[in-house]
Tab-separated table of C-alpha atoms in Angstrom:
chain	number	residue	atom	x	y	z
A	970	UNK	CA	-106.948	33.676	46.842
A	971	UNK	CA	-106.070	30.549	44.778
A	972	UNK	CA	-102.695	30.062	43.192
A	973	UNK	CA	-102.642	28.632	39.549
A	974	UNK	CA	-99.819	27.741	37.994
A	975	UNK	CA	-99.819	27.405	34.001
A	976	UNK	CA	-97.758	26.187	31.394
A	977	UNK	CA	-98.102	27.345	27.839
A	978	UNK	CA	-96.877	25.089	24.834
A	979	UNK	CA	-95.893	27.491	21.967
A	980	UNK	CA	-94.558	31.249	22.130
A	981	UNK	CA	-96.094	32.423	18.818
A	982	UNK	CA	-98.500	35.254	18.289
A	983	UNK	CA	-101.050	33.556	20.419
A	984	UNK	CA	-98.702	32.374	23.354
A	985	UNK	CA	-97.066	35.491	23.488
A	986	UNK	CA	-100.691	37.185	24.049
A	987	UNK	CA	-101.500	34.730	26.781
A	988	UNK	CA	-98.163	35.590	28.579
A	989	UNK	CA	-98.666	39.733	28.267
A	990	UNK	CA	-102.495	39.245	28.814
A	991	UNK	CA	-101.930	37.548	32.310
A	992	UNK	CA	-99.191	40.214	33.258
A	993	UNK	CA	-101.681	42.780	31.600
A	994	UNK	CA	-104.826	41.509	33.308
A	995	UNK	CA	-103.439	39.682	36.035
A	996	UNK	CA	-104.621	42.260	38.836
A	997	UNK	CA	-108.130	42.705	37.643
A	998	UNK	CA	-108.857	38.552	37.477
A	999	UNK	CA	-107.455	38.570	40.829
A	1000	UNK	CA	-109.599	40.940	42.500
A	1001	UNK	CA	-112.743	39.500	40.006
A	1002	UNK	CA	-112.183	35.972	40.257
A	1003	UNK	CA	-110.113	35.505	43.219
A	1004	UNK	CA	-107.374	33.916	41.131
A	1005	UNK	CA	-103.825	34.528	40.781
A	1006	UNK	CA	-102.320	33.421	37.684
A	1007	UNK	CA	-98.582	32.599	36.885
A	1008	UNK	CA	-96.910	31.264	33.956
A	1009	UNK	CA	-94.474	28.789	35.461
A	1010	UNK	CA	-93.039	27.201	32.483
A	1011	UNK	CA	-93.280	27.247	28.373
A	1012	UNK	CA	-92.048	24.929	25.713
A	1013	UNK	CA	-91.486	26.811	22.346
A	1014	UNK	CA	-89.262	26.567	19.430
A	1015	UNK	CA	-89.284	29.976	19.065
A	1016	UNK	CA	-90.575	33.234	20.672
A	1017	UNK	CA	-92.630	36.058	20.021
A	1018	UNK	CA	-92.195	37.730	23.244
A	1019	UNK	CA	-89.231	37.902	25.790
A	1020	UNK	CA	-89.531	34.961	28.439
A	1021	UNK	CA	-87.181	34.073	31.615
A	1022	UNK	CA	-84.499	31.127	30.828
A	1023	UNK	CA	-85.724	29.873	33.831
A	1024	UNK	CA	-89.920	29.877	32.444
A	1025	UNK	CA	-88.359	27.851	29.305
A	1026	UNK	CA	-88.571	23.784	29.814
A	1027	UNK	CA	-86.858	21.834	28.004
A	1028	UNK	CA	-88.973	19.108	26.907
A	1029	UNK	CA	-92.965	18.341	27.633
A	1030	UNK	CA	-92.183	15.601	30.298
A	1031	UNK	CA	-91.311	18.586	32.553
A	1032	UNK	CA	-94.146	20.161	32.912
A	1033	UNK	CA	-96.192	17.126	33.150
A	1034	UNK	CA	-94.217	15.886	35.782
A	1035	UNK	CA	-94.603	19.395	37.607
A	1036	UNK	CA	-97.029	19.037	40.431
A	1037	UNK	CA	-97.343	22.916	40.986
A	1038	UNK	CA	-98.504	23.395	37.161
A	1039	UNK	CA	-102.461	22.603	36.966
A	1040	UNK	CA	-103.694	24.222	33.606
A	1041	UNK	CA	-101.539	23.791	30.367
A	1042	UNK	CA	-102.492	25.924	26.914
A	1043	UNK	CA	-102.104	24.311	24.142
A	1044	UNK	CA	-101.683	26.957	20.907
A	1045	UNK	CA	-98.959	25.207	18.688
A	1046	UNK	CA	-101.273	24.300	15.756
A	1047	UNK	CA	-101.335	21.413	13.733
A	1048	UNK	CA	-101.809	17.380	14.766
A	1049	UNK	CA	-98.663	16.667	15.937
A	1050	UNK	CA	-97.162	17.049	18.508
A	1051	UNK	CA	-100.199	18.679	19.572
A	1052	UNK	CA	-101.801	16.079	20.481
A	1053	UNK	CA	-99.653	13.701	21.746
A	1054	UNK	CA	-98.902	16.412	24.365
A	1055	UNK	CA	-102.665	17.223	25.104
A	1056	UNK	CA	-103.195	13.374	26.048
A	1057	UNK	CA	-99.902	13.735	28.076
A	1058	UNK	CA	-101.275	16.351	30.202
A	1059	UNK	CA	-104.579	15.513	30.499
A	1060	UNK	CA	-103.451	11.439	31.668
A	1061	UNK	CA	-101.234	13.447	34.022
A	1062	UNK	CA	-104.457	14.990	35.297
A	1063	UNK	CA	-103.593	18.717	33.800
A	1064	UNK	CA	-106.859	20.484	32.813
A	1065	UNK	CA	-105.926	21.454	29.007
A	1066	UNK	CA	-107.005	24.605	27.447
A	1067	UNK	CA	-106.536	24.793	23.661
A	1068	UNK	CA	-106.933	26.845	20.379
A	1069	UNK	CA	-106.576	24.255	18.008
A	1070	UNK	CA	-109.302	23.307	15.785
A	1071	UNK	CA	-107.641	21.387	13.536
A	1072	UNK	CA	-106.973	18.942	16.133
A	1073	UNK	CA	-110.111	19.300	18.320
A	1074	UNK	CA	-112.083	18.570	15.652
A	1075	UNK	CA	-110.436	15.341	14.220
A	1076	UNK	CA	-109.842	14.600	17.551
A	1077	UNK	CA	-112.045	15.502	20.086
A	1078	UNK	CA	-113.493	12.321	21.369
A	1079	UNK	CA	-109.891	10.999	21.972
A	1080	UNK	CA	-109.506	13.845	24.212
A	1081	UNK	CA	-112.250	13.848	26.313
A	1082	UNK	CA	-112.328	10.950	26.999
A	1083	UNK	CA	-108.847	11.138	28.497
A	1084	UNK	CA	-109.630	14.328	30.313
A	1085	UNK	CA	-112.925	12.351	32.160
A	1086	UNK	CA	-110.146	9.214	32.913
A	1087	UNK	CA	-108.071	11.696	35.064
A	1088	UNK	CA	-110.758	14.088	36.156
A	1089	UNK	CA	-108.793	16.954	34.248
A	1090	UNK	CA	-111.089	19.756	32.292
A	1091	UNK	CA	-110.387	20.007	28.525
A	1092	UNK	CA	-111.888	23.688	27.103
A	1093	UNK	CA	-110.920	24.931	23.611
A	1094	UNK	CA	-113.190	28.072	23.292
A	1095	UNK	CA	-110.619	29.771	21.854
A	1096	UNK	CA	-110.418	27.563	18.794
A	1097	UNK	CA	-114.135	29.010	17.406
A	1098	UNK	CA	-114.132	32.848	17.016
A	1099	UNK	CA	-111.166	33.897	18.272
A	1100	UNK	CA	-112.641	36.452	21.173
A	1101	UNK	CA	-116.047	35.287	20.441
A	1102	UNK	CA	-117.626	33.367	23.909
A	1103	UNK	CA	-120.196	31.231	21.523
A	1104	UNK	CA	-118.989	27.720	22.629
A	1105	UNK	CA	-119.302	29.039	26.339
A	1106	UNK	CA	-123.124	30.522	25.487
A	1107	UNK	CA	-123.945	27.041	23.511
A	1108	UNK	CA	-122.752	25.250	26.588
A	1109	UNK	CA	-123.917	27.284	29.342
A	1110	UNK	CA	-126.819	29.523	28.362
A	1111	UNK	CA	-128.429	27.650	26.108
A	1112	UNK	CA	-129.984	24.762	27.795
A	1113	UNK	CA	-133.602	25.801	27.137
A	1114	UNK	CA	-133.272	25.827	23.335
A	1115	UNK	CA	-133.338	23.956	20.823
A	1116	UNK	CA	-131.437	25.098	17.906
A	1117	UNK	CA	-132.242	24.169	14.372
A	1118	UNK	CA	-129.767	26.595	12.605
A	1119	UNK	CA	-126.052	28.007	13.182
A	1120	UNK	CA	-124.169	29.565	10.239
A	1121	UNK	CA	-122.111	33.060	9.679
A	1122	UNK	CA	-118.015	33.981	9.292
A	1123	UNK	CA	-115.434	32.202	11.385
A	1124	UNK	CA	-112.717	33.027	9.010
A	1125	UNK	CA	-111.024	36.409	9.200
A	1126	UNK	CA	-108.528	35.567	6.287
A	1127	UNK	CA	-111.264	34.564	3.937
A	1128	UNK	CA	-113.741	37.602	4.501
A	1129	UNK	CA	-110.678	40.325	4.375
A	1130	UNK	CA	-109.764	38.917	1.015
A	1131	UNK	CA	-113.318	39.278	-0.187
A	1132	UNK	CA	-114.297	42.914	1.291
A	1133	UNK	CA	-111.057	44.014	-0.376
A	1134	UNK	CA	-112.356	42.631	-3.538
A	1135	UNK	CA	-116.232	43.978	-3.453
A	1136	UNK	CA	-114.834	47.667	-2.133
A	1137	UNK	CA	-111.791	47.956	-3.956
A	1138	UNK	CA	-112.860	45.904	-7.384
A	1139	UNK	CA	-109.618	43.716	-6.863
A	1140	UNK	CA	-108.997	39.992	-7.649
A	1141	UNK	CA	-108.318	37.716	-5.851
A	1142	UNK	CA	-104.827	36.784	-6.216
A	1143	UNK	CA	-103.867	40.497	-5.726
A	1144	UNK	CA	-105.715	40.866	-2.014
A	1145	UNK	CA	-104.414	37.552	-1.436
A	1146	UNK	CA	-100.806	38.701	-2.038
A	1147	UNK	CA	-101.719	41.909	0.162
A	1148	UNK	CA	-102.848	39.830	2.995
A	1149	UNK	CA	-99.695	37.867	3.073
A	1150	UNK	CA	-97.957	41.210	3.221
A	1151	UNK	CA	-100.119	42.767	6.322
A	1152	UNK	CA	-100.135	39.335	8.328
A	1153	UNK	CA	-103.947	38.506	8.128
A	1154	UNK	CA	-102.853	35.143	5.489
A	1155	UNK	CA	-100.080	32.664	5.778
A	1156	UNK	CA	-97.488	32.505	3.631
A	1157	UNK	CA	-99.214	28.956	2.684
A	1158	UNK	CA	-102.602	30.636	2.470
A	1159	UNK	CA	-104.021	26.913	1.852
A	1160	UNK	CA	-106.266	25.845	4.825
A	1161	UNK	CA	-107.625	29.274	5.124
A	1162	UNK	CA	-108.881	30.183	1.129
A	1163	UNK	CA	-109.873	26.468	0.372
A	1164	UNK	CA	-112.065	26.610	3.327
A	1165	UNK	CA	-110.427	23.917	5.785
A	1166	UNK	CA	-110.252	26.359	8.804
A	1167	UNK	CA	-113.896	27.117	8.676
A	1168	UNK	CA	-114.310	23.208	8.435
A	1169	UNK	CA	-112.925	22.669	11.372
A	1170	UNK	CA	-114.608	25.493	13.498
A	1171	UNK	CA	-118.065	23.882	11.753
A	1172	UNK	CA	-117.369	21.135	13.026
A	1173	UNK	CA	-116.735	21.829	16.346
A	1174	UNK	CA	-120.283	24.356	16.364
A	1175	UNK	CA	-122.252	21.483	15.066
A	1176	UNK	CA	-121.474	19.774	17.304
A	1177	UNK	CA	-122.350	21.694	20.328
A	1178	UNK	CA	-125.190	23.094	18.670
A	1179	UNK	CA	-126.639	20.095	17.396
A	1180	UNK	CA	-125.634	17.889	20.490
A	1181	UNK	CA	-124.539	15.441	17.829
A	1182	UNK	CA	-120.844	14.308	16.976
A	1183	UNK	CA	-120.355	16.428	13.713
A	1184	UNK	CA	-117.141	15.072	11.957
A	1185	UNK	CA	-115.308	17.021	9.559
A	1186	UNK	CA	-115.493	14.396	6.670
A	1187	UNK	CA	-119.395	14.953	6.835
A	1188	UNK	CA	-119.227	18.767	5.863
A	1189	UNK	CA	-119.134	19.868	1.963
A	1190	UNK	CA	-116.262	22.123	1.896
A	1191	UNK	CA	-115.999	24.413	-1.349
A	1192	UNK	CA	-113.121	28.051	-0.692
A	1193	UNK	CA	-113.106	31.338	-3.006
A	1194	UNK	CA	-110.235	30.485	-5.082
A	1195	UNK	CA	-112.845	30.676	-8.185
A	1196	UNK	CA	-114.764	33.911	-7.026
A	1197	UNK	CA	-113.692	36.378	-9.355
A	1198	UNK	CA	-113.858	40.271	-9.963
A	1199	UNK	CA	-116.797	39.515	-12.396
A	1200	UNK	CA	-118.903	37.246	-10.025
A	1201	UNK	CA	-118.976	40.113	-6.870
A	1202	UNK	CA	-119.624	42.755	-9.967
A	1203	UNK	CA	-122.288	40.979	-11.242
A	1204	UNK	CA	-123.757	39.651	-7.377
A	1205	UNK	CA	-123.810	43.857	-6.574
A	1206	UNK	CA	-125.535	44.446	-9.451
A	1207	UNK	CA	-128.105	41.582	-8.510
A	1208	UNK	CA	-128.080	42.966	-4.780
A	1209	UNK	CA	-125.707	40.181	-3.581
A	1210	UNK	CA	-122.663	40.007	-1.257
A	1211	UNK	CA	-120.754	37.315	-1.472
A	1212	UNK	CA	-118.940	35.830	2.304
A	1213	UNK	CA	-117.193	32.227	2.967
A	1214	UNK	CA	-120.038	31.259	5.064
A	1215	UNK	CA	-120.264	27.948	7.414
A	1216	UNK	CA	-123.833	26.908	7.832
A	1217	UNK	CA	-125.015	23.861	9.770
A	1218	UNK	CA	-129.241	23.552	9.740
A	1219	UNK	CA	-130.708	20.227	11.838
A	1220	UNK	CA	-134.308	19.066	10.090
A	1221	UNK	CA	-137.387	18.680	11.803
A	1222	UNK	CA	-136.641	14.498	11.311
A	1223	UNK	CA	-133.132	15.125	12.996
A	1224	UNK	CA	-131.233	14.836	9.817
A	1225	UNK	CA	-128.252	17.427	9.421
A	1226	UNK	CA	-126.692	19.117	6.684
A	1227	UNK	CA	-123.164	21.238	7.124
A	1228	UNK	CA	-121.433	22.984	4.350
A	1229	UNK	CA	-118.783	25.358	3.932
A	1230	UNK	CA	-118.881	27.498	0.536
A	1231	UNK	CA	-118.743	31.135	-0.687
A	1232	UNK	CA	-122.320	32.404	-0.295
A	1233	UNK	CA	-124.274	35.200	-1.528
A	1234	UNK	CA	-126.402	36.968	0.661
A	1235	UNK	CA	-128.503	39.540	0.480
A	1236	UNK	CA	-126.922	43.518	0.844
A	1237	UNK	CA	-129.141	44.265	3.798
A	1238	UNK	CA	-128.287	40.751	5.396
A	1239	UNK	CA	-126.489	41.482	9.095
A	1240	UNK	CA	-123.527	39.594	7.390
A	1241	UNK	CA	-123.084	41.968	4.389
A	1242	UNK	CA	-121.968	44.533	6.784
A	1243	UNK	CA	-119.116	42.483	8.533
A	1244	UNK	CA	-116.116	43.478	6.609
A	1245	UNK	CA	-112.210	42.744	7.102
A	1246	UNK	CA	-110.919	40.288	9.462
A	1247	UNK	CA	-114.188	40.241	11.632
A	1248	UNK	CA	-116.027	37.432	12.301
A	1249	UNK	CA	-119.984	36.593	12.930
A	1250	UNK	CA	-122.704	33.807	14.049
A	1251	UNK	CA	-125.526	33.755	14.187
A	1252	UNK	CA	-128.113	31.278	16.042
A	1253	UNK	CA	-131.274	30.371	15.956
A	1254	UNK	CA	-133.068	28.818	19.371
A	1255	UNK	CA	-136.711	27.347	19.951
A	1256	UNK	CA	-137.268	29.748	22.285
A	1257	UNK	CA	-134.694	32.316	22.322
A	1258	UNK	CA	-135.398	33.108	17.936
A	1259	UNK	CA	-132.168	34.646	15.943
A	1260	UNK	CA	-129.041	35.876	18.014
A	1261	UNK	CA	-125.455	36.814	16.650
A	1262	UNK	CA	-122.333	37.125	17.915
A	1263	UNK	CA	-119.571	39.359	16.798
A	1264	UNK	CA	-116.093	39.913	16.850
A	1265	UNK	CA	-112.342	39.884	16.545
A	1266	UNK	CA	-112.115	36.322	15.370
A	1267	UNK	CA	-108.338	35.848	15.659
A	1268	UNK	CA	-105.178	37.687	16.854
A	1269	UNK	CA	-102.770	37.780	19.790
A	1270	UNK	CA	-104.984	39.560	22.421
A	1271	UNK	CA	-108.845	38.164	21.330
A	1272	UNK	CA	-107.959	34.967	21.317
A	1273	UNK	CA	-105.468	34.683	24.437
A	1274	UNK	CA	-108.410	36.402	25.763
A	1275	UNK	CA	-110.677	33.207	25.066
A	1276	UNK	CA	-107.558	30.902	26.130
A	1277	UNK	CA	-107.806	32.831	29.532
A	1278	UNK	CA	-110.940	33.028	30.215
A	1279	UNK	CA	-111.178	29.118	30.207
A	1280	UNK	CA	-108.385	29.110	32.501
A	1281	UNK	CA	-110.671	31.432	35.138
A	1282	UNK	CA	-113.991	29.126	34.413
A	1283	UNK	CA	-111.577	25.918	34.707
A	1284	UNK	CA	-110.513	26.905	38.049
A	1285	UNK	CA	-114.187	27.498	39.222
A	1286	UNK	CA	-115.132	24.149	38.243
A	1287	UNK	CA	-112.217	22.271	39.103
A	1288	UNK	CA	-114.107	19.833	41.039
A	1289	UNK	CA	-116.540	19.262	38.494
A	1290	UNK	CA	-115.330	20.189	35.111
A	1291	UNK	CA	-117.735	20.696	32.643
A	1292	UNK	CA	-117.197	18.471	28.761
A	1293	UNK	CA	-118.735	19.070	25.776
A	1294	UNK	CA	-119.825	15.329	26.549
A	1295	UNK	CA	-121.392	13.057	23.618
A	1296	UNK	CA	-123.426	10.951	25.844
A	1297	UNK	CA	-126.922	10.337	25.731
A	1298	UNK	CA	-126.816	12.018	22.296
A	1299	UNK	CA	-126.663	10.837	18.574
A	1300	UNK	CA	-123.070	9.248	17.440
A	1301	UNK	CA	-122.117	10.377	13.913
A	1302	UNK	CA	-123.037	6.771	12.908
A	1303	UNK	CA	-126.304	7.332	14.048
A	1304	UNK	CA	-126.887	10.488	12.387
A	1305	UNK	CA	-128.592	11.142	9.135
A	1306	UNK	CA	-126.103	13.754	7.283
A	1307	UNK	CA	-128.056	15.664	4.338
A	1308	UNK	CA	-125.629	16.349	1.521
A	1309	UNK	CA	-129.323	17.504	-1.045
A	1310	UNK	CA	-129.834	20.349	0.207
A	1311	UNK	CA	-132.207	23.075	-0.935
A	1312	UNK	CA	-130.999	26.310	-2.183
A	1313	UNK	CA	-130.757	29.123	-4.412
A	1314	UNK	CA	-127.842	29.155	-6.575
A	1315	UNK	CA	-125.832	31.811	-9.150
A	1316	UNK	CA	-124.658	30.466	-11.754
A	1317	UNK	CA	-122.118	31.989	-14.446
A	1318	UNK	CA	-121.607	30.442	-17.771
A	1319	UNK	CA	-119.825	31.721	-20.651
A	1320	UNK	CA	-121.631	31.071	-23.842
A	1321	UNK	CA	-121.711	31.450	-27.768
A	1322	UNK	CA	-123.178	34.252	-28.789
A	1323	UNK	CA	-126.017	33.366	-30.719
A	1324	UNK	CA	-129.819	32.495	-30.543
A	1325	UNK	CA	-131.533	29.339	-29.098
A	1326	UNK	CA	-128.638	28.828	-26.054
A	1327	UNK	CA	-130.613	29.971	-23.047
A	1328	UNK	CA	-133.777	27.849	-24.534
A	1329	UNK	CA	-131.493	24.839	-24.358
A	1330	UNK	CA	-129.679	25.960	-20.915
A	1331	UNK	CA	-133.520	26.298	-19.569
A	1332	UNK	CA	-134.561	23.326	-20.591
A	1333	UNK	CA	-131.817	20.642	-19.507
A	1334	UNK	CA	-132.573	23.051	-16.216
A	1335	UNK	CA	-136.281	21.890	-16.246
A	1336	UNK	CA	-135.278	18.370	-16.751
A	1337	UNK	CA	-133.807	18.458	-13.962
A	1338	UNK	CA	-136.540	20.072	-11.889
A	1339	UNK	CA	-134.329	23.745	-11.301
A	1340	UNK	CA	-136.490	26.700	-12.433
A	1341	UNK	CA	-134.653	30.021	-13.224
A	1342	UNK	CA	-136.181	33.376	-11.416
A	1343	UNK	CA	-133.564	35.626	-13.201
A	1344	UNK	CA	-131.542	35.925	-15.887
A	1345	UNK	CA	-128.961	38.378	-17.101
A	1346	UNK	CA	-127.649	38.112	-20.724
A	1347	UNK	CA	-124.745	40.552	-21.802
A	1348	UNK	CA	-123.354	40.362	-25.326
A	1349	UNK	CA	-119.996	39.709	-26.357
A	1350	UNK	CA	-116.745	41.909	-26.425
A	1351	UNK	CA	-115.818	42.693	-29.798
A	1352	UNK	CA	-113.034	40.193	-31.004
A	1353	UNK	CA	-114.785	37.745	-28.496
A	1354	UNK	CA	-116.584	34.701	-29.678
A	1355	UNK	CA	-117.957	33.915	-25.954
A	1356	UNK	CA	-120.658	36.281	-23.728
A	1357	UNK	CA	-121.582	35.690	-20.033
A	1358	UNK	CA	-125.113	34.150	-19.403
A	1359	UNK	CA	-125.855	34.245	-15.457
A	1360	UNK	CA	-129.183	32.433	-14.083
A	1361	UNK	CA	-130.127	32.650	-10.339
A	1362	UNK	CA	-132.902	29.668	-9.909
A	1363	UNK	CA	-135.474	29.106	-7.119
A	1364	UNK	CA	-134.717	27.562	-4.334
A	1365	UNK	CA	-133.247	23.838	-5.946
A	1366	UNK	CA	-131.842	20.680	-4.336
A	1367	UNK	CA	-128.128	20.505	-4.592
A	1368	UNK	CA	-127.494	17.004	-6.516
A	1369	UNK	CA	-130.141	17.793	-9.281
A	1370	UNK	CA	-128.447	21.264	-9.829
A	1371	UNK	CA	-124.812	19.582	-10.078
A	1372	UNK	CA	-126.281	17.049	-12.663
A	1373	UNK	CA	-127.707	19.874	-14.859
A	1374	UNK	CA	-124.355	21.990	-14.844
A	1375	UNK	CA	-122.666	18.200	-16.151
A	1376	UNK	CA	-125.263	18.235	-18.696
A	1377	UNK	CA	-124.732	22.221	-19.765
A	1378	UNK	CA	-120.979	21.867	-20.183
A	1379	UNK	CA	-121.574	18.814	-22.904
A	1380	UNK	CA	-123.465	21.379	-25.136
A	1381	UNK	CA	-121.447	23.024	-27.822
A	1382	UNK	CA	-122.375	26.438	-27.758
A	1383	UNK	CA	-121.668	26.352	-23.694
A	1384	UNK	CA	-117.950	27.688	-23.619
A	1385	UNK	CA	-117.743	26.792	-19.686
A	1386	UNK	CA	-118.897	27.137	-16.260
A	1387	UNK	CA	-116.888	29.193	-14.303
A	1388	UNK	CA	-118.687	29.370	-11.120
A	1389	UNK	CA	-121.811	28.376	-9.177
A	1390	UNK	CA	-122.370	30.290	-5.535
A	1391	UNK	CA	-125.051	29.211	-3.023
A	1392	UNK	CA	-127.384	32.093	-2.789
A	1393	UNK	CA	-128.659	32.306	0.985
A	1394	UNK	CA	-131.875	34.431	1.901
């Protein structure tokens, strides 16, 4: 039986689940794993769950400086002091687990390499898919693949807010105000609904995935602060649903595009079907074809679940930790990032109601080398000067379809353009 003392830094929701899921669990990892874990100390501004005056340190320097404490979690949030106390343990030859993409991401190289300076382990699968083990498949079941695509939901907030509003026929600011209310959105909703979080897990997938150093300043972020009632009415009616997707795809010649947008797919997609807070990924190998994974994506017990579970595999490889290494593979200054990608797209424009417009919609379209496969014309609302026009095109690249919406808006009997959605098949 091997001893292992932990520290966790921050008592939140996610600390607190840690410290119940090791009293929980304890018993059962013992008599799997041969491992007996014990939180020894915590460091917390606040707590979510009842701790031991004596468990509570008073500043980071004492648990670095504790020789008994070998694995330290890491599920404060943010940049700082985050990391600043993930370098701390790791110099002090602490193997670090963490849940923080925000940091990882922006960060990561940093981190390893002061984790392979002291010989500690650094393992974060926590901070992609809450429950989900698809950083632990990418790195350890995966070898014989290689994978050209990676893309699905990694943001619970983002796809309750949007099943609410295709089953209930809500907007957006009203599920957004519910989900503050329930606990599933912060109270400063921001890095969730403009797409950040999902950034950040991107990031960290493409990565792995691609076995090239993805950063998040190379992915095209876009939230669903514009998707309206009238956009999921009218994507049903076209058999569309629309999800926050994160979608990564390497090219035959290497080169990689990453974006992060609200999607439609189509209703019989696998992803149509994951509704509320769930999350799901999907994969696709050389030899292995499409796979998804599925879960929980966030939450006290799923993802203390993944925080412990790198704990167990840290202590197996203790003498040979396993890192999400970089070497021997592209840097991000070697890689070509894509940013013209090719697409569908959905486009909603509200338009004078009278003859000729769609001729001179299609043909600024056709200049521009985007041919419409649909269109949907409804007349105006009496008292209303304006109708809705929406187009879906055939598959387009992304820069020539941006320069034909400029060139639609400059025409006076185009009233606006309130949205344009990805369409993904």
């Amino acid at each position: 039986m091997k001893d292992v003392k932990v520290a966790i830094l921050g008592m939140g929701t996610v600390g607190g689940g840690i410290y119940q899921l090791i009293e929980r669990e304890g018993k059962n990892i013992e008599h799997k794993d041969g491992i007996r874990l014990e939180v020894k100390k915590t460091l917390a501004l606040s707590y979510a769950v009842d701790v031991p005056e004596e468990k509570k340190a008073k500043d980071i320097d004492e648990i670095v400086n504790d020789p008994e404490i070998s694995i330290v979690a890491e599920v404060m949030g943010g940049q700082h002091p985050s990391k600043e106390f993930i370098l701390k343990a790791l110099e002090a030859g602490k193997t670090v687990v963490s849940a923080n993409k925000d940091m990882i991401s922006q960060n990561w190289p940093d981190l390893e390499a002061a984790a392979k300076r002291s010989g500690a382990g650094f393992y974060f699968e926590a901070a992609v898919g809450g429950g989900i083990p698809i950083l632990r498949a990418l790195n350890d079941s995966m070898q014989a693949n290689s994978i050209d695509r990676i893309y699905g939901i990694v943001n619970g907030t983002t796809n309750y807010i949007l099943t609410k509003m295709d089953d209930e026929g809500r907007d957006f600011a009203d599920v957004l105000k519910e989900a503050q209310e329930l606990g599933y959105a912060e109270a400063n909703p921001e890095s969730d609904v403009e797409g950040y979080d999902a950034r950040y897990k991107l990031s960290i997938l493409a990565s792995m995935a691609f076995h090239a150093r993805v950063p998040v300043d190379k992915i095209y972020c876009e939230g669903i602060t514009k998707i309206t009632e009238a956009d999921i009415a009218i994507g049903r009616e076209l058999g569309y649903v629309v999800k926050l997707l994160a979608i990564g795809k390497k090219d035959k010649d290497g080169s990689i595009e990453v974006r992060v947008h609200p999607t439609m797919i189509g209703k019989d997609h696998a992803l149509a079907s994951i509704k509320g807070s769930f999350n799901a990924i999907f994969i696709n190998g050389s030899a292995v074809g499409e796979m998804m994974w599925y879960g929980k994506g966030a939450g006290d017990f799923p993802t203390a679940s993944a925080l412990v579970s790198d704990m167990v595999y840290a202590v197996h490889h203790a003498d040979n930790p396993r890192y999400a290494t970089f070497e021997n593979t592209y840097e991000a200054d070697q890689v070509k990032f894509n940013d013209n990608w090719l697409t569908e797209y959905f486009i909603r424009t509200e338009v004078q109601d009278k003859p000729g417009v769609l001729a001179k919609i299609a043909g600024i379209f056709g200049k521009h080398d985007v041919s419409i496969e649909s269109v949907i014309q409804k007349g105006a609302k009496p008292g209303e000067i304006s109708a809705p026009l929406i187009m879906v095109t055939h598959p387009a690249h992304e820069l020539d379809l941006r320069q034909a919406i400029e060139e639609i808006k400059e025409l006076d009997a185009v009233v606006g353009v309130p949205n344009c959605i990805r369409v993904e098949k």
